[in-house]
């Protein structure tokens, strides 16, 4: 199979040593990626954003790869956003405390409090990317957040709202109800259910937010993705953590899937769909939704060529470590 300009619409590259370890793996497989701002401290001003972007570019060491930068949501005003616009792709909103490095996220979804920023973003055409989870019982967090998505979609009809890494049938349905709601889905949520994470022995490397859900949720996600549904985009949510932060008491949330994303998606679409829908899911849908175009195309070939996923990349255990995959990238 061949993919033109594959895009990762949700990627954690971290900083410093980790950035240098993982960035080039995404840069060689993807034309562009949306880079998450949940560093410590989070990226909330333009100086920090520009400096981080430069470190990302240096670490990727690939002129052809485009990092699409994001700011961590705060109640920004119009003037700031107008200045920020040319440097950023979108703004990422985290509810306080729901996932890794989100403690300074927002604690109220009162429309009056969000109005100034979200109206400015609507006017400036800046998309809002949302980590949609409440603080309820873990299996209900995403579905319960649908009330907030509806409130946002209705209150800001011109705002492009992306429901990030959706994991439930509920959000698959919601996506069809509001014109201004879009979504990303990860690779691992097309493969895993909660059973895989903790139904047998506990698998810390499969633990992530949002947690993988029920079989029927996974089926709903697969149905949308494999049909090439136009409002759904691929976002790996590849989120590397050092092995000591995963294999310990108090395991960090995040699955490091970047190096296996294209081979596994190719395998899934080859089995359950086709090349045309893979192209939509990996690139065309996002290009249409976000008006993206590229001066130079990047074509990635995936060939039947069995290989074994390494046990580790540095001190990070990848998704499918030690497993054999059927397809491999051919970079020549
Ligand atoms: C992400 C991380 O590690 O930064 N973790 C995760 O489980 N997905 C944060 C996030 O996207 O929720
Ligand atoms: Zn994420």
Coordinates of C-alpha atoms and ligand atoms in Angstrom, one line a residue, residues 10 12 14 38 92 94 99-100 131 165 207-210 237 239 241 253-255, ligand 1:
X10 CA -2.2 14.3 17.8
X12 CA 3.4 14.0 22.0
X14 CA 8.1 15.8 24.8
X38 CA 1.5 19.5 27.7
X92 CA -5.5 22.3 23.0
X94 CA -7.4 20.0 28.9
X99 CA -4.4 13.3 32.2
X100 CA -0.6 13.6 32.1
X131 CA -9.3 16.2 25.7
X165 CA -8.8 10.4 20.8
X207 CA -2.5 2.1 30.0
X208 CA -3.5 5.4 28.6
X209 CA -6.1 8.2 28.9
X210 CA -8.8 7.8 27.8
X237 CA -1.7 10.1 20.7
X239 CA 2.8 9.4 24.3
X241 CA 7.2 7.7 29.0
X253 CA -0.8 7.1 31.1
X254 CA 0.3 6.9 27.5
X255 CA 1.0 4.4 24.7
Ligands
LIG1 C1 -0.9 11.7 27.2 C2 0.5 12.1 27.7 O1 1.2 11.2 28.2 O2 0.9 13.2 27.6 N1 -1.3 10.5 27.9 C3 -2.2 9.6 27.4 O3 -2.5 8.7 28.1 N2 -2.8 9.8 26.3 C4 -1.8 12.8 27.5 C5 -3.1 12.7 26.8 O4 -3.2 12.9 25.6 O5 -4.1 12.4 27.5

